[in-house]
Coordinates of C-alpha atoms and ligand atoms in Angstrom, one line a residue:
M38 CA 3.9 28.2 2.7
Y39 CA 7.4 26.9 3.7
C40 CA 7.6 23.7 5.6
V41 CA 10.5 21.3 5.9
Q42 CA 10.0 19.7 9.2
C43 CA 9.5 15.9 8.3
E44 CA 11.2 13.1 6.5
Q45 CA 8.8 13.1 3.7
T46 CA 9.1 16.8 2.7
M47 CA 9.7 17.5 -0.9
R48 CA 13.2 17.4 -2.1
N49 CA 14.4 19.3 -5.0
A50 CA 18.1 19.7 -5.9
Q51 CA 17.3 22.7 -8.2
K52 CA 14.6 24.6 -6.4
G53 CA 15.5 23.6 -2.7
N54 CA 14.0 21.3 -0.4
G55 CA 10.7 21.7 1.6
C56 CA 6.8 21.7 1.0
A57 CA 6.5 25.2 -0.6
Y58 CA 3.5 25.3 -2.8
T59 CA -0.3 24.9 -2.2
K60 CA -0.2 21.9 -0.1
G61 CA 2.3 19.8 1.6
M62 CA 3.3 16.0 1.1
C63 CA 1.2 15.4 4.2
G64 CA -1.8 17.3 2.9
K65 CA -1.2 20.3 5.0
T66 CA -2.6 23.5 3.1
A67 CA -0.6 26.5 2.6
E68 CA -3.2 28.3 4.6
T69 CA -2.8 26.0 7.8
S70 CA 1.0 25.9 7.3
D71 CA 1.3 29.8 7.2
L72 CA -1.0 30.0 10.2
Q73 CA 1.1 27.6 12.1
D74 CA 4.1 29.9 11.4
L75 CA 2.2 32.7 13.0
L76 CA 1.2 30.8 15.9
I77 CA 4.7 29.9 16.6
A78 CA 5.4 33.7 16.7
T79 CA 2.7 34.1 19.2
L80 CA 4.0 31.4 21.2
Q81 CA 7.6 33.0 21.2
S82 CA 6.2 36.2 22.3
L83 CA 4.1 34.5 25.1
S84 CA 7.5 32.7 26.4
T85 CA 9.2 36.0 26.1
W86 CA 6.7 37.4 28.8
A87 CA 6.4 34.3 30.8
I88 CA 10.2 34.4 31.5
E89 CA 9.8 38.1 32.5
A90 CA 6.9 37.2 34.8
N91 CA 8.8 34.6 36.4
T92 CA 11.5 36.8 37.4
L93 CA 9.0 39.0 39.1
G94 CA 7.5 36.2 40.9
I95 CA 4.6 35.3 38.7
T96 CA 3.9 31.9 37.6
D97 CA 0.9 30.7 35.5
H98 CA 0.5 27.2 35.3
H99 CA -2.3 27.4 32.8
T100 CA 0.0 29.6 30.7
N101 CA 2.7 27.3 31.1
S102 CA 0.7 24.2 30.0
F103 CA -1.0 26.0 27.1
S104 CA 2.1 26.8 25.3
P105 CA 3.3 23.2 24.5
K106 CA -0.1 22.0 23.6
A107 CA -0.6 24.4 21.3
F108 CA 2.8 24.1 19.9
F109 CA 2.0 20.3 19.5
S110 CA -0.7 21.3 17.0
T111 CA 2.3 22.4 14.6
L112 CA 3.9 19.0 14.5
T113 CA 3.5 16.7 11.2
N114 CA 0.0 15.0 10.9
V115 CA -1.5 16.7 14.1
N116 CA -3.8 19.6 13.1
F117 CA -4.9 20.6 9.8
D118 CA -7.7 22.7 10.9
S119 CA -6.9 26.3 10.2
T120 CA -9.7 27.7 12.6
R121 CA -8.2 25.8 15.4
I122 CA -4.9 27.2 14.6
I123 CA -6.1 30.6 14.8
E124 CA -8.0 29.9 18.1
Y125 CA -4.8 28.8 19.6
A126 CA -2.9 32.0 18.3
L127 CA -5.7 34.2 19.7
E128 CA -5.4 32.5 23.0
A129 CA -1.8 32.9 23.1
I130 CA -2.0 36.6 22.6
T131 CA -4.6 37.0 25.3
L132 CA -2.4 34.9 27.8
R133 CA 0.5 37.0 26.8
D134 CA -1.5 40.3 27.3
S135 CA -2.4 39.1 30.8
L136 CA 1.1 38.5 31.6
I137 CA 2.1 42.0 30.6
K138 CA -0.4 43.5 32.7
Q139 CA 0.5 41.5 35.7
C140 CA 4.0 42.3 35.0
K141 CA 3.4 46.0 34.8
E142 CA 1.4 46.0 38.1
R143 CA 4.8 45.0 39.6
N144 CA 7.1 47.0 37.6
T145 CA 5.4 50.0 35.9
S146 CA 8.5 50.7 33.9
I147 CA 8.8 47.3 32.3
Q148 CA 9.7 47.5 28.7
L149 CA 10.9 44.5 26.5
T150 CA 13.3 44.9 23.7
H151 CA 12.5 41.3 22.1
P152 CA 11.5 41.5 18.4
L153 CA 8.2 39.6 19.2
A154 CA 7.5 41.1 22.7
Y155 CA 4.6 43.4 21.6
L156 CA 3.4 41.3 18.6
Q157 CA -0.3 42.0 17.7
L158 CA -2.8 40.0 15.5
N159 CA -4.3 42.0 12.5
G160 CA -7.5 40.6 13.1
S161 CA -9.1 37.2 13.6
D162 CA -10.3 36.0 10.1
I163 CA -8.3 33.6 8.1
D164 CA -7.3 35.6 5.1
T165 CA -6.1 38.6 7.3
L166 CA -4.0 36.3 9.4
Q167 CA -2.6 34.4 6.5
E168 CA -1.4 37.7 4.9
Q169 CA 0.1 38.7 8.4
A170 CA 1.8 35.1 8.6
K171 CA 3.9 35.8 5.4
H172 CA 6.0 37.9 7.9
F173 CA 6.8 35.0 9.9
S174 CA 7.5 32.4 7.2
L175 CA 10.3 29.8 7.9
K176 CA 11.5 30.2 4.4
K177 CA 15.2 30.9 4.4
T178 CA 15.8 34.7 3.6
D179 CA 19.5 34.8 4.3
D180 CA 21.3 32.6 2.0
T181 CA 24.7 33.8 3.5
N182 CA 24.3 31.8 6.7
Q183 CA 22.5 28.5 5.8
D184 CA 24.1 26.6 8.7
A185 CA 22.7 29.1 11.1
Y186 CA 19.3 28.6 9.3
G187 CA 19.7 24.7 9.5
L188 CA 20.4 24.9 13.0
R189 CA 17.5 27.1 14.0
L190 CA 15.3 24.7 12.2
L191 CA 16.9 21.9 14.1
C192 CA 16.2 23.7 17.3
L193 CA 12.7 24.4 16.5
Y194 CA 11.8 21.1 15.3
G195 CA 13.4 19.7 18.3
L196 CA 11.7 22.1 20.7
K197 CA 8.3 21.0 18.9
G198 CA 9.1 17.3 19.8
A199 CA 9.9 18.5 23.3
A200 CA 6.7 20.4 23.6
A201 CA 4.6 17.1 22.4
Y202 CA 6.1 15.1 25.3
M203 CA 5.6 18.0 27.9
E204 CA 1.8 17.9 26.8
H205 CA 1.8 13.9 26.9
A206 CA 3.3 14.4 30.6
H207 CA 1.1 17.0 31.7
V208 CA -1.9 15.0 30.7
L209 CA -0.9 12.4 33.0
G210 CA -0.3 15.1 35.8
Q211 CA 3.5 15.6 35.4
S212 CA 5.3 18.9 35.0
D213 CA 8.1 20.7 36.4
E214 CA 8.4 24.4 36.7
K215 CA 12.1 24.5 35.9
V216 CA 11.4 22.8 32.5
Y217 CA 8.5 25.1 31.6
Q218 CA 11.4 28.0 32.4
Q219 CA 13.8 26.2 30.2
Y220 CA 11.3 25.8 27.3
H221 CA 10.3 29.5 27.6
Q222 CA 14.0 30.5 27.4
L223 CA 14.5 28.3 24.5
M224 CA 11.3 29.5 22.7
S225 CA 12.1 33.1 23.3
W226 CA 15.7 32.8 22.3
L227 CA 14.8 31.3 18.9
G228 CA 12.4 34.1 18.4
T229 CA 15.4 36.2 18.0
N230 CA 16.6 34.5 15.0
P231 CA 20.1 33.6 16.4
V232 CA 23.0 33.1 14.0
D233 CA 25.7 32.2 16.2
I234 CA 26.8 28.4 15.1
E235 CA 28.2 27.4 18.6
E236 CA 25.4 28.9 20.4
L237 CA 22.8 27.2 18.3
L238 CA 24.5 23.6 18.5
N239 CA 25.0 24.1 22.2
N240 CA 21.2 25.0 22.6
S241 CA 20.2 21.9 20.5
M242 CA 22.0 19.9 23.1
L243 CA 20.2 21.6 25.9
I244 CA 16.7 21.0 24.0
G245 CA 18.0 17.3 24.1
Q246 CA 18.8 17.3 27.7
M247 CA 15.7 18.8 28.6
N248 CA 13.8 16.4 26.8
F249 CA 15.5 13.9 28.7
N250 CA 14.0 15.3 31.9
I251 CA 10.7 15.4 30.2
M252 CA 10.8 11.8 29.0
A253 CA 11.4 10.9 32.7
L254 CA 8.4 13.0 33.9
L255 CA 6.5 11.4 31.1
D256 CA 7.7 7.7 32.4
K257 CA 6.6 8.8 35.9
G258 CA 3.2 9.7 34.6
E259 CA 2.6 6.5 32.8
T260 CA 3.7 4.2 35.7
E261 CA 2.1 6.3 38.4
N262 CA -1.1 6.3 36.6
F263 CA -1.3 2.7 35.2
G264 CA 1.5 0.6 36.8
N265 CA 4.5 -0.9 35.3
P266 CA 4.1 -2.6 32.0
S267 CA 5.1 -6.5 32.0
P268 CA 5.3 -8.9 29.1
T269 CA 2.0 -9.4 27.8
T270 CA 0.5 -11.0 24.6
V271 CA -2.0 -9.2 22.4
N272 CA -4.0 -10.3 19.7
V273 CA -3.7 -8.6 16.5
K274 CA -7.0 -10.0 14.8
P275 CA -10.5 -9.0 15.0
I276 CA -13.2 -10.4 17.1
A277 CA -16.9 -10.3 15.9
G278 CA -18.9 -7.5 17.6
K279 CA -19.2 -3.7 17.8
C280 CA -15.9 -1.9 18.0
I281 CA -13.9 1.3 18.6
L282 CA -10.4 1.9 17.5
V283 CA -8.0 4.2 19.4
S284 CA -5.0 5.9 17.7
G285 CA -2.3 8.3 19.0
H286 CA -0.4 8.4 22.3
D287 CA -2.7 9.4 25.0
L288 CA -3.2 6.6 27.3
K289 CA -5.5 8.7 29.6
D290 CA -8.0 8.9 26.7
L291 CA -8.0 5.4 26.1
Y292 CA -8.6 4.8 29.8
A293 CA -11.5 6.8 29.9
L294 CA -13.0 5.3 27.0
L295 CA -12.7 1.9 28.4
E296 CA -14.5 3.0 31.7
Q297 CA -17.2 4.5 29.4
T298 CA -17.5 1.4 27.4
Q299 CA -17.8 -1.2 30.0
D300 CA -20.9 -3.4 29.8
K301 CA -21.9 -1.7 26.4
G302 CA -21.0 -4.5 24.2
I303 CA -18.4 -2.9 22.5
N304 CA -14.7 -4.2 21.8
V305 CA -11.9 -1.6 21.9
Y306 CA -8.8 -2.1 19.9
T307 CA -5.5 -0.2 20.1
H308 CA -4.0 1.2 16.9
G309 CA -0.2 2.5 16.2
E310 CA 1.4 3.9 19.1
M311 CA -1.5 3.0 21.6
L312 CA -0.3 -0.9 21.4
P313 CA 1.9 -0.5 24.6
A314 CA -1.3 0.0 26.6
H315 CA -2.1 -3.6 26.7
A316 CA 0.9 -4.1 28.9
Y317 CA 0.1 -1.8 31.8
P318 CA -1.8 -3.4 34.9
A319 CA -4.5 -0.6 34.7
F320 CA -5.6 -1.5 31.4
Q321 CA -5.5 -5.5 31.9
K322 CA -8.6 -5.2 34.0
F323 CA -10.8 -4.2 30.8
S324 CA -11.7 -7.6 29.2
H325 CA -13.3 -5.5 26.3
L326 CA -9.7 -4.1 25.3
V327 CA -9.5 -7.1 23.0
G328 CA -6.5 -6.4 20.7
N329 CA -4.6 -4.3 18.4
Y330 CA -5.6 -3.5 14.9
G331 CA -3.7 -2.6 11.6
G332 CA -0.2 -1.5 11.3
A333 CA 1.7 2.0 11.3
W334 CA 0.1 5.3 10.7
Q335 CA 0.7 5.6 6.8
K336 CA -1.8 2.7 6.4
Q337 CA -4.7 4.3 7.9
Q338 CA -6.4 5.4 4.7
T339 CA -7.2 1.7 3.7
E340 CA -7.0 0.2 7.2
F341 CA -9.4 2.7 9.0
A342 CA -11.7 2.5 5.8
N343 CA -12.2 -1.2 6.6
F344 CA -12.6 -0.7 10.4
P345 CA -16.5 -1.2 11.0
G346 CA -16.6 0.8 13.8
A347 CA -15.8 4.4 15.3
I348 CA -12.2 5.7 15.4
I349 CA -10.5 8.2 18.0
M350 CA -7.4 10.1 17.2
T351 CA -5.7 11.1 20.4
S352 CA -2.5 12.7 18.9
N353 CA -0.4 12.1 15.7
C354 CA -0.6 10.9 13.1
I355 CA -3.8 11.7 11.5
I356 CA -3.9 12.0 7.6
D357 CA -6.7 12.8 5.3
P358 CA -9.9 10.7 6.1
S359 CA -11.7 11.6 3.0
V360 CA -9.4 9.4 1.0
G361 CA -10.8 6.2 2.6
N362 CA -14.2 7.9 3.0
Y363 CA -14.4 7.5 6.9
Q364 CA -14.4 11.2 7.9
D365 CA -17.9 10.5 9.7
R366 CA -16.5 7.9 11.7
I367 CA -13.3 9.5 12.9
W368 CA -13.1 11.7 15.9
T369 CA -10.2 13.9 16.9
R370 CA -9.2 14.8 20.5
S371 CA -7.1 17.4 22.1
M372 CA -4.6 19.3 19.9
V373 CA -5.4 17.1 17.0
G374 CA -7.6 18.5 14.1
W375 CA -8.9 17.9 10.7
P376 CA -11.3 20.1 8.9
N377 CA -15.1 18.8 9.4
V378 CA -14.0 16.2 11.5
K379 CA -16.0 16.1 14.9
H380 CA -13.6 17.0 17.6
L381 CA -14.0 16.2 21.4
E382 CA -12.3 19.0 23.8
E383 CA -13.5 16.8 26.7
R384 CA -13.1 13.0 27.5
D385 CA -16.8 12.3 27.1
F386 CA -17.1 9.7 24.9
T387 CA -20.9 9.1 24.5
A388 CA -21.2 10.3 20.8
V389 CA -18.5 7.9 19.8
I390 CA -20.0 5.1 21.6
N391 CA -23.3 5.8 20.1
Q392 CA -22.0 5.9 16.8
A393 CA -20.0 2.6 17.2
L394 CA -23.4 1.0 18.5
S395 CA -24.8 2.1 15.3
L396 CA -22.2 0.8 13.0
P397 CA -22.1 -3.0 12.0
G398 CA -18.9 -4.1 13.8
F399 CA -17.0 -7.1 12.8
Q400 CA -19.0 -9.9 11.5
H401 CA -16.3 -12.9 12.2
T402 CA -13.9 -13.5 14.4
E403 CA -10.4 -14.3 12.8
I404 CA -8.0 -16.9 14.1
E405 CA -6.0 -15.3 17.0
Q406 CA -2.5 -14.2 16.2
L407 CA -0.4 -13.1 19.3
I408 CA 2.4 -10.7 19.6
T409 CA 4.4 -10.2 22.9
I410 CA 5.0 -6.4 24.2
G411 CA 5.7 -4.9 27.4
F412 CA 9.5 -4.7 27.7
A413 CA 9.5 -1.3 29.4
K414 CA 11.9 0.1 32.1
N415 CA 11.4 -2.0 35.1
T416 CA 11.1 -5.5 33.0
L417 CA 14.5 -4.4 31.3
L418 CA 16.2 -3.5 34.4
N419 CA 15.2 -6.7 35.9
A420 CA 16.4 -8.6 33.0
A421 CA 20.0 -6.8 33.0
D422 CA 21.7 -9.5 35.0
G423 CA 20.2 -12.0 32.8
I424 CA 21.7 -10.1 29.7
I425 CA 24.9 -9.8 31.3
D426 CA 25.1 -13.4 31.9
L427 CA 24.5 -14.4 28.5
V428 CA 27.1 -11.8 27.3
S429 CA 29.8 -13.6 29.5
Q430 CA 28.7 -17.0 28.4
K431 CA 29.0 -15.9 24.8
K432 CA 25.5 -16.5 24.1
L433 CA 24.6 -12.9 23.5
R434 CA 26.8 -11.1 20.9
H435 CA 24.9 -7.9 20.3
V436 CA 22.1 -5.7 21.5
F437 CA 20.2 -3.6 18.9
L438 CA 17.6 -0.9 19.3
V439 CA 15.7 -0.5 15.9
G440 CA 12.8 1.8 16.3
G441 CA 11.4 5.3 15.9
C442 CA 8.9 6.3 13.3
D443 CA 7.4 4.4 10.4
G444 CA 6.3 6.1 6.9
S445 CA 5.1 5.4 3.5
H446 CA 8.5 5.6 1.5
E447 CA 9.8 2.1 0.3
E448 CA 13.4 2.8 1.8
R449 CA 11.8 2.0 5.0
N450 CA 11.9 -1.4 4.2
Y451 CA 15.7 -1.2 5.5
Y452 CA 14.5 -1.5 9.0
H453 CA 12.5 -4.6 8.3
D454 CA 15.5 -6.0 6.3
F455 CA 17.9 -5.1 9.2
A456 CA 15.6 -6.5 12.1
M457 CA 15.4 -10.0 10.1
S458 CA 19.0 -10.0 9.2
T459 CA 20.2 -9.5 13.0
P460 CA 22.1 -12.7 14.1
Q461 CA 20.5 -15.5 16.3
D462 CA 22.6 -14.3 19.2
S463 CA 21.5 -10.8 19.2
L464 CA 18.5 -9.1 20.9
L465 CA 16.5 -6.6 19.3
L466 CA 14.8 -3.8 21.2
T467 CA 12.2 -2.0 19.4
L468 CA 9.8 1.2 20.1
G469 CA 7.5 3.8 18.4
C470 CA 5.5 2.9 15.3
G471 CA 8.6 1.8 13.2
K472 CA 8.2 -1.6 15.0
Y473 CA 5.3 -2.4 12.5
R474 CA 7.8 -3.2 10.0
F475 CA 8.6 -6.3 11.8
N476 CA 6.7 -6.8 15.0
K477 CA 4.5 -9.7 13.5
E478 CA 7.6 -11.7 12.5
S479 CA 9.2 -14.6 14.7
F480 CA 12.5 -13.9 16.0
G481 CA 12.9 -16.7 18.5
D482 CA 14.4 -16.5 21.9
I483 CA 18.1 -16.8 23.7
E484 CA 17.6 -19.0 26.8
G485 CA 13.9 -17.9 27.2
I486 CA 14.6 -14.3 26.6
P487 CA 12.7 -13.3 23.4
R488 CA 14.8 -11.9 20.8
L489 CA 12.4 -9.1 20.0
L490 CA 11.6 -6.9 22.9
D491 CA 9.0 -4.2 22.2
V492 CA 9.9 -1.5 24.8
G493 CA 6.7 0.8 23.9
Q494 CA 5.9 4.1 22.4
C495 CA 8.7 6.3 20.8
N496 CA 9.0 8.2 24.3
D497 CA 9.8 5.0 26.0
A498 CA 13.1 5.6 24.5
Y499 CA 13.8 6.7 27.8
S500 CA 13.3 3.0 29.2
A501 CA 16.0 1.8 26.5
V502 CA 18.3 4.6 27.7
M503 CA 18.0 3.5 31.2
L504 CA 18.8 -0.1 30.2
A505 CA 22.0 1.1 28.7
V506 CA 23.0 3.4 31.4
H507 CA 22.3 0.5 34.1
L508 CA 24.3 -2.0 31.9
S509 CA 27.2 0.3 31.5
E510 CA 26.9 1.0 35.3
K511 CA 27.1 -2.8 36.1
L512 CA 29.8 -3.5 33.7
G513 CA 31.9 -0.4 34.8
C514 CA 32.2 0.8 31.1
E515 CA 30.7 3.8 29.0
V516 CA 27.5 3.4 27.4
N517 CA 29.5 3.7 24.0
D518 CA 31.4 0.6 25.0
L519 CA 28.5 -1.6 25.3
P520 CA 27.9 -4.1 22.5
L521 CA 24.8 -1.9 21.9
T522 CA 23.7 -0.1 18.5
I523 CA 20.8 2.4 17.8
V524 CA 19.1 2.2 14.6
L525 CA 16.7 5.0 14.4
S526 CA 14.0 5.8 11.6
W527 CA 13.0 9.1 11.8
F528 CA 9.9 10.7 10.4
E529 CA 8.7 13.8 12.5
Q530 CA 9.7 16.2 15.2
K531 CA 9.3 13.7 18.1
A532 CA 12.1 11.6 16.5
I533 CA 14.3 14.7 16.2
V534 CA 14.2 15.6 19.7
I535 CA 14.9 11.9 20.8
L536 CA 17.9 12.0 18.4
L537 CA 19.1 15.2 20.2
T538 CA 18.4 13.8 23.5
L539 CA 20.5 10.6 22.6
L540 CA 23.2 12.9 21.2
S541 CA 23.3 15.1 24.2
L542 CA 23.8 12.1 26.4
G543 CA 27.0 11.6 24.6
I544 CA 25.6 8.3 22.6
K545 CA 27.8 7.7 19.6
N546 CA 27.4 5.7 16.3
I547 CA 23.7 6.1 15.9
Y548 CA 22.4 4.8 12.4
T549 CA 19.6 7.0 11.2
G550 CA 17.5 7.2 8.1
P551 CA 16.0 6.6 5.8
T552 CA 17.3 9.9 4.6
L553 CA 18.7 12.8 6.5
P554 CA 16.7 15.9 7.5
A555 CA 16.3 18.0 4.6
F556 CA 17.1 21.3 6.6
L557 CA 20.4 20.3 7.4
T558 CA 23.0 21.6 5.2
P559 CA 25.8 19.3 3.9
N560 CA 28.3 21.2 6.4
L561 CA 26.0 20.3 9.1
I562 CA 25.6 16.8 8.3
N563 CA 29.3 16.8 8.3
I564 CA 29.6 18.3 11.8
M565 CA 26.9 15.7 13.1
V566 CA 29.1 12.8 11.4
E567 CA 32.2 14.1 12.9
K568 CA 31.1 15.4 16.2
F569 CA 28.7 12.6 17.0
K570 CA 29.8 9.7 14.5
L571 CA 26.4 9.7 13.3
H572 CA 25.8 7.3 10.3
P573 CA 23.4 7.7 7.6
T574 CA 21.7 4.3 7.0
G575 CA 22.8 2.6 3.9
D576 CA 22.4 -1.1 2.9
A577 CA 20.8 -3.1 5.7
E578 CA 23.1 -5.9 5.1
S579 CA 26.4 -3.8 4.9
D580 CA 25.3 -1.7 7.9
L581 CA 24.8 -4.8 9.9
K582 CA 28.2 -6.3 8.9
Q583 CA 30.0 -3.0 9.9
I584 CA 28.2 -2.8 13.2
L585 CA 29.1 -6.4 14.1
A586 CA 32.8 -6.2 12.8
A587 CA 33.2 -3.1 15.2
Ligands
FSO90 FE1 4.8 7.3 14.9 FE2 3.3 9.4 14.2 FE3 5.6 7.8 17.8 FE4 5.6 9.8 15.5 S1 2.5 7.5 15.2 S2 5.4 8.7 13.8 S3 7.7 9.8 16.3 O1 3.9 10.7 15.6 O2 5.0 9.5 17.5 O3 6.1 6.7 16.5
SF4_91 FE1 5.7 18.8 4.0 FE2 6.2 17.4 6.3 FE3 5.7 20.0 6.5 FE4 3.7 18.4 5.9 S1 4.9 18.2 7.7 S2 4.2 20.3 4.9 S3 4.9 16.9 4.5 S4 7.3 19.2 5.5

């Protein structure tokens, strides 16, 4: 196996970075990791023919939407089940062959030279396919061009993040043929192992720009389906009664579950990235959506173990449930998978509901603790004039966006320390699961505006960008001239594509950590620092001083 896609990857100065033995730090086995490499090659083959089919006037929405969903299964902490990865690979080849057939019907002499155009799987059993997968390993073989290799990985992981957001948008009824075509172009191009540094850098920016359009689609999907979020208080303590916990990013799953649990005597709790649901009007009609439980994903092995009901993982991040012995109480949905954990392909939650009714539920109601969320695009844009007033009255010095992913490493306390040290005359926007480092602390307010503004999920970075663009338009300046600093914590590939999106928008002086991606060479890091004025995070206090002094 070779995987270097996330922040917690193994780092070794002598042997090189990356999880490369029998199991990754996340628990992904060599078998699943290898099969995921093979799946990516099949998807690149599929994309190659999707482009060709498009030029011949053939568009297949099922094929277009299948690819990002299958690709999503290869992100960190999504799918650890080898049999499901094989199913996706087999489906990719079936869809690809169907496209070849349709293309040949329109152009009998069609012949492609792409190295993956005619990729065939050597069988359908795990051992044979794992053997075949070795030919598609992401392990670097060409030591003479490490920069190109690092950039290929940057593009691959950025594309993975974009694919995840495409799937989230698609679930909410949003897709765009132009985006699908751009995605296929980039997937197919990457399958040729490009080496030109400039082309790789340019295409990494294209991936970022594409993702901006995808995040706009996702925002549209969320608000058209569920309304515009507004500031809302959420209880973060348990209430006595039967219970179901819903984690991940898929609001549609949560909505379906709430409909199916109405009048069943079950309290539903959000976990992790599902927290923003409470702020949408469509969810506020459900009185049995009672609160939010637990912290960020890395705490699930103890928090899920102590949750006395059923648990649904609608997307990332799942980790080994056997550690907390709750593998019988956790259910996966969509592209999520864990071996021998029950999987729901459809939104019929009957079995989960019956299980929750058979489990004890919380025995006591704890004293309520409320947090405030719901500062997404509309609310932020409406607050823009007030923010400008506060700046002109010198009551607001700086706006920080401290967000992204959380993780288990201790260095991530940086984000807590940074947030807690921000001065009283500053606002603190946050999003993603990184906020759990500080979202239960008190930050006070400035003239009635809470200092801590929870924008939503990681993809709601779109809302924060729109606020920045809106403020710069109103003030007649560049986004980079605003008293605004982004402090990003990255863990997995969604965060990589958000970083690429911000860089492609020309946003400079982003602080990012807690460590830099292990797949970037020192030379590439220098390019990032010089070209984009990217700052690796250091010490919270010094970074804050440096930002405020600038
Ligand atoms: Fe977190 Fe996991 Fe949103 Fe990520 S739950 S780490 S960037 O998958 O998706 O913030
Ligand atoms: Fe290692 Fe991260 Fe890959 Fe898991 S996802 S195998 S922890 S690099």
